[in-house]
C-alpha cells in the first residue's frame, strides 16, 4: 500500500526554537500539500506544490513559516521561531493531478506531525 | 470566513441505524466535493466524492447527496457500524477552474454505539 510518510510523529519544542517537519509523498504523485489541523479552524491549507514548484502559500504566516521541496521525494515545512500558537497537527498530503478515471480522486494524507510548542 | 461548513460538531447514532452528516458551502465555484474519514492519531482517508454534474453517488454503505441549489451535501451511512466512529470532514474543490486546493470543513465526530 502506497503511503505518505511524515516525520517526526510528535515534536515538543520550546518557544523560539526552529522546527522542521518532513514529508515523503507517494512516488509518482506530482502535487503535495501541507495542512494544519486545529480545534478552532479544522483543516487549514498552508501551502502546496505542483512538480516541486510552490503554487500557493497564502495560508502560511510568511514571517516564520517556510515550505520547500528539495526533490520529488521530500517536502519540508519549517517554523522559525516557533510560538505556542503553532501547536497543532500538521498533515502532508499528495496526489496525482490532473485526475483521471483511473486514479483516486482524493488526495492521500500522511499520519501527521503533532507539534507542541511550550 | 468558512467556505465549507459542518454545523454539527458531533453526532451519535445506534448501530444498524442511518447516520446523516451534513455540509454546506458558500462558494458557487466549487464543483467537486469529497468526504474524508479520520481516526485518532491517523491522517484523513478519502471516503467518497461527487461531481457537481451528479446529485448522488453511492459506494457500498456510503451515499453522498448533492443539492446544488441549496449548496448542501450530505453523507449517508447505512447501516452504521461501530467501526464507522470517526471524525468526518467535508471538502470542496473548484476542479473545473483548475484548482487543486481542497477546502475543508471543521469536521463532525460520529459515534456509533453498539
Coordinates of C-alpha atoms in Angstrom, one line a residue:
Chain A
X1 CA 0.0 0.0 0.0
X2 CA 1.5 3.3 -1.1
X3 CA 1.6 5.9 1.7
X4 CA 2.7 9.4 2.6
X5 CA 5.3 9.3 5.3
X6 CA 5.7 12.1 7.8
X7 CA 8.4 12.6 10.4
X8 CA 8.7 13.2 13.2
X9 CA 5.4 11.8 14.5
X10 CA 5.5 14.0 17.6
X11 CA 7.6 17.1 18.4
X12 CA 7.7 19.1 21.6
X13 CA 9.8 22.2 21.5
X14 CA 10.4 25.4 23.4
X15 CA 9.1 28.7 22.1
X16 CA 11.7 30.4 19.8
X17 CA 13.2 27.1 18.6
X18 CA 13.3 26.1 14.9
X19 CA 11.1 23.2 13.9
X20 CA 11.4 21.2 10.7
X21 CA 8.8 18.7 9.6
X22 CA 9.4 16.3 6.7
X23 CA 7.1 14.5 4.3
X24 CA 7.8 11.8 1.7
X25 CA 5.0 11.9 -0.8
X26 CA 3.8 8.8 -2.7
X27 CA 6.2 8.0 -5.6
X28 CA 4.8 9.4 -8.8
X29 CA 2.5 12.0 -7.2
X30 CA 3.1 15.5 -8.6
X31 CA 1.1 17.6 -6.1
X32 CA 2.0 18.0 -2.4
X33 CA 0.0 19.9 0.3
X34 CA 0.7 21.0 3.8
X35 CA -2.4 21.3 6.0
X36 CA -2.7 22.2 9.7
X37 CA -5.4 20.9 12.0
X38 CA -6.6 22.9 15.0
X39 CA -9.7 22.6 17.1
X40 CA -10.7 26.1 16.1
X41 CA -10.0 26.1 12.4
X42 CA -10.3 22.5 11.4
X43 CA -8.0 21.6 8.5
X44 CA -6.4 24.7 7.0
X45 CA -4.3 24.7 3.9
X46 CA -0.9 26.2 4.4
X47 CA 0.9 25.6 1.1
X48 CA 1.1 23.3 -1.9
X49 CA 3.4 22.4 -4.7
X50 CA 3.0 21.0 -8.2
X51 CA 6.0 19.3 -9.7
X52 CA 8.0 20.7 -6.8
X53 CA 7.1 24.3 -7.7
X54 CA 5.3 26.3 -5.0
X55 CA 1.8 27.3 -6.3
X56 CA 0.2 28.8 -3.2
X57 CA 1.5 29.6 0.2
X58 CA -1.1 32.2 1.1
X59 CA -2.2 30.2 4.1
X60 CA 1.2 30.4 5.8
X61 CA 2.4 33.1 8.2
X62 CA 5.2 34.2 5.9
X63 CA 7.4 35.7 8.6
X64 CA 8.0 32.4 10.4
X65 CA 6.9 29.6 8.1
X66 CA 8.6 28.3 5.0
X67 CA 7.9 25.3 2.8
X68 CA 10.2 23.7 0.3
X69 CA 10.6 20.6 -1.9
X70 CA 14.3 20.0 -2.3
X71 CA 13.5 17.0 -4.5
X72 CA 10.5 14.9 -5.6
X73 CA 10.8 12.6 -2.6
X74 CA 10.9 15.2 0.1
X75 CA 8.8 18.2 1.2
X76 CA 9.7 20.2 4.3
X77 CA 7.8 22.7 6.5
X78 CA 9.9 24.9 8.8
X79 CA 8.8 27.2 11.6
X80 CA 11.4 29.7 12.9
X81 CA 10.9 30.9 15.5
X82 CA 8.1 28.7 16.8
X83 CA 5.4 30.0 19.1
X84 CA 2.8 28.3 21.3
X85 CA 0.0 29.2 18.9
X86 CA 1.7 27.0 16.3
X87 CA 0.8 23.9 18.4
X88 CA -1.3 21.8 16.1
X89 CA -1.2 18.6 14.0
X90 CA 0.5 19.2 10.6
X91 CA -0.5 17.0 7.7
X92 CA 1.1 16.4 4.4
X93 CA -0.9 15.1 1.5
X94 CA 0.0 14.1 -2.0
X95 CA -1.9 13.4 -5.2
X96 CA -1.6 13.0 -9.0
X97 CA -3.1 15.9 -10.9
X98 CA -4.9 16.0 -13.3
X99 CA -7.2 13.4 -12.0
X100 CA -8.3 10.6 -14.4
X101 CA -10.9 8.0 -14.0
X102 CA -8.2 5.5 -13.1
X103 CA -6.8 7.4 -10.2
X104 CA -8.2 8.1 -6.8
X105 CA -9.8 11.5 -6.9
X106 CA -8.9 12.3 -3.4
X107 CA -5.5 13.1 -2.0
X108 CA -3.6 10.7 0.3
X109 CA -2.7 12.1 3.7
X110 CA 0.1 11.2 6.0
X111 CA -0.4 10.4 9.7
X112 CA 0.7 13.9 10.7
X113 CA 3.2 15.6 13.0
X114 CA 1.8 16.6 16.3
X115 CA 3.7 19.8 17.3
X116 CA 3.6 21.2 20.8
X117 CA 5.4 24.5 21.5
X118 CA 5.8 25.2 25.2
Chain B
X1 CA -14.7 33.1 6.5
X2 CA -15.7 29.4 6.4
X3 CA -16.5 28.5 2.8
X4 CA -17.3 24.9 3.9
X5 CA -19.4 24.5 7.0
X6 CA -20.2 21.4 9.0
X7 CA -22.5 22.8 11.6
X8 CA -22.8 19.7 13.8
X9 CA -19.6 19.1 15.7
X10 CA -20.8 15.7 16.8
X11 CA -23.4 13.0 16.1
X12 CA -24.3 9.9 17.9
X13 CA -26.3 7.0 16.4
X14 CA -27.2 3.5 17.2
X15 CA -25.6 0.6 15.4
X16 CA -27.6 -0.5 12.4
X17 CA -29.3 2.9 12.0
X18 CA -28.7 5.5 9.5
X19 CA -26.0 8.2 10.0
X20 CA -26.5 11.5 8.2
X21 CA -23.7 14.0 8.1
X22 CA -24.4 17.4 6.6
X23 CA -22.2 20.0 4.9
X24 CA -22.9 23.4 3.5
X25 CA -20.8 25.5 1.2
X26 CA -20.9 29.2 0.1
X27 CA -18.6 29.3 -2.9
X28 CA -20.6 28.7 -6.1
X29 CA -17.3 27.9 -7.9
X30 CA -16.9 24.7 -6.0
X31 CA -17.8 21.8 -8.4
X32 CA -16.2 18.8 -6.7
X33 CA -16.9 17.5 -3.2
X34 CA -15.2 14.9 -1.1
X35 CA -15.7 13.2 2.2
X36 CA -12.8 12.1 4.3
X37 CA -12.8 10.0 7.4
X38 CA -10.3 10.4 10.2
X39 CA -9.4 8.1 13.1
X40 CA -7.5 9.4 16.1
X41 CA -3.7 9.7 15.5
X42 CA -4.1 9.0 11.8
X43 CA -4.4 11.2 8.8
X44 CA -7.7 11.7 7.0
X45 CA -8.5 9.0 4.4
X46 CA -10.6 9.5 1.3
X47 CA -14.1 8.1 1.6
X48 CA -16.3 9.1 -1.3
X49 CA -16.7 12.0 -3.7
X50 CA -19.2 13.6 -6.0
X51 CA -19.0 15.9 -9.0
X52 CA -21.5 18.8 -9.4
X53 CA -22.9 17.2 -12.5
X54 CA -24.4 14.5 -10.3
X55 CA -26.8 14.6 -7.4
X56 CA -25.9 11.3 -5.9
X57 CA -23.0 8.9 -5.7
X58 CA -23.1 5.6 -3.9
X59 CA -20.3 3.2 -2.7
X60 CA -21.5 0.3 -0.6
X61 CA -22.9 1.6 2.7
X62 CA -22.0 5.2 1.9
X63 CA -24.0 7.6 -0.3
X64 CA -23.4 11.3 -0.9
X65 CA -26.2 13.5 -2.0
X66 CA -25.6 17.0 -3.5
X67 CA -28.2 19.8 -3.7
X68 CA -26.5 22.5 -5.8
X69 CA -29.3 25.0 -5.5
X70 CA -29.1 24.8 -1.7
X71 CA -25.3 24.5 -1.7
X72 CA -25.7 21.5 0.5
X73 CA -24.4 18.0 0.6
X74 CA -24.9 15.1 2.9
X75 CA -23.2 11.8 3.6
X76 CA -25.5 8.8 4.5
X77 CA -24.1 5.7 6.1
X78 CA -26.5 2.8 6.1
X79 CA -26.3 0.7 8.2
X80 CA -24.0 2.4 10.7
X81 CA -21.3 0.2 12.3
X82 CA -19.2 0.9 15.4
X83 CA -16.1 0.9 13.1
X84 CA -17.6 4.0 11.4
X85 CA -16.9 6.0 14.6
X86 CA -14.5 8.7 13.4
X87 CA -14.3 12.4 12.5
X88 CA -15.8 13.1 9.0
X89 CA -14.5 16.0 7.0
X90 CA -16.4 17.5 4.1
X91 CA -14.1 19.1 1.5
X92 CA -14.8 21.1 -1.7
X93 CA -12.8 22.0 -4.8
X94 CA -13.0 24.2 -7.8
X95 CA -12.0 21.4 -10.1
X96 CA -13.0 22.8 -13.5
X97 CA -11.3 26.0 -12.5
X98 CA -8.1 24.1 -12.3
X99 CA -7.6 24.5 -8.6
X100 CA -6.0 21.6 -6.8
X101 CA -6.9 23.1 -3.4
X102 CA -9.3 21.3 -1.1
X103 CA -11.2 23.5 1.3
X104 CA -12.3 21.6 4.4
X105 CA -15.0 22.0 6.9
X106 CA -14.2 21.6 10.6
X107 CA -15.4 18.0 10.8
X108 CA -18.2 16.1 12.5
X109 CA -17.4 13.5 15.1
X110 CA -19.6 10.4 14.6
X111 CA -20.1 7.9 17.4
X112 CA -21.8 4.7 16.6
X113 CA -23.0 2.9 19.7
X114 CA -23.2 -0.9 19.8

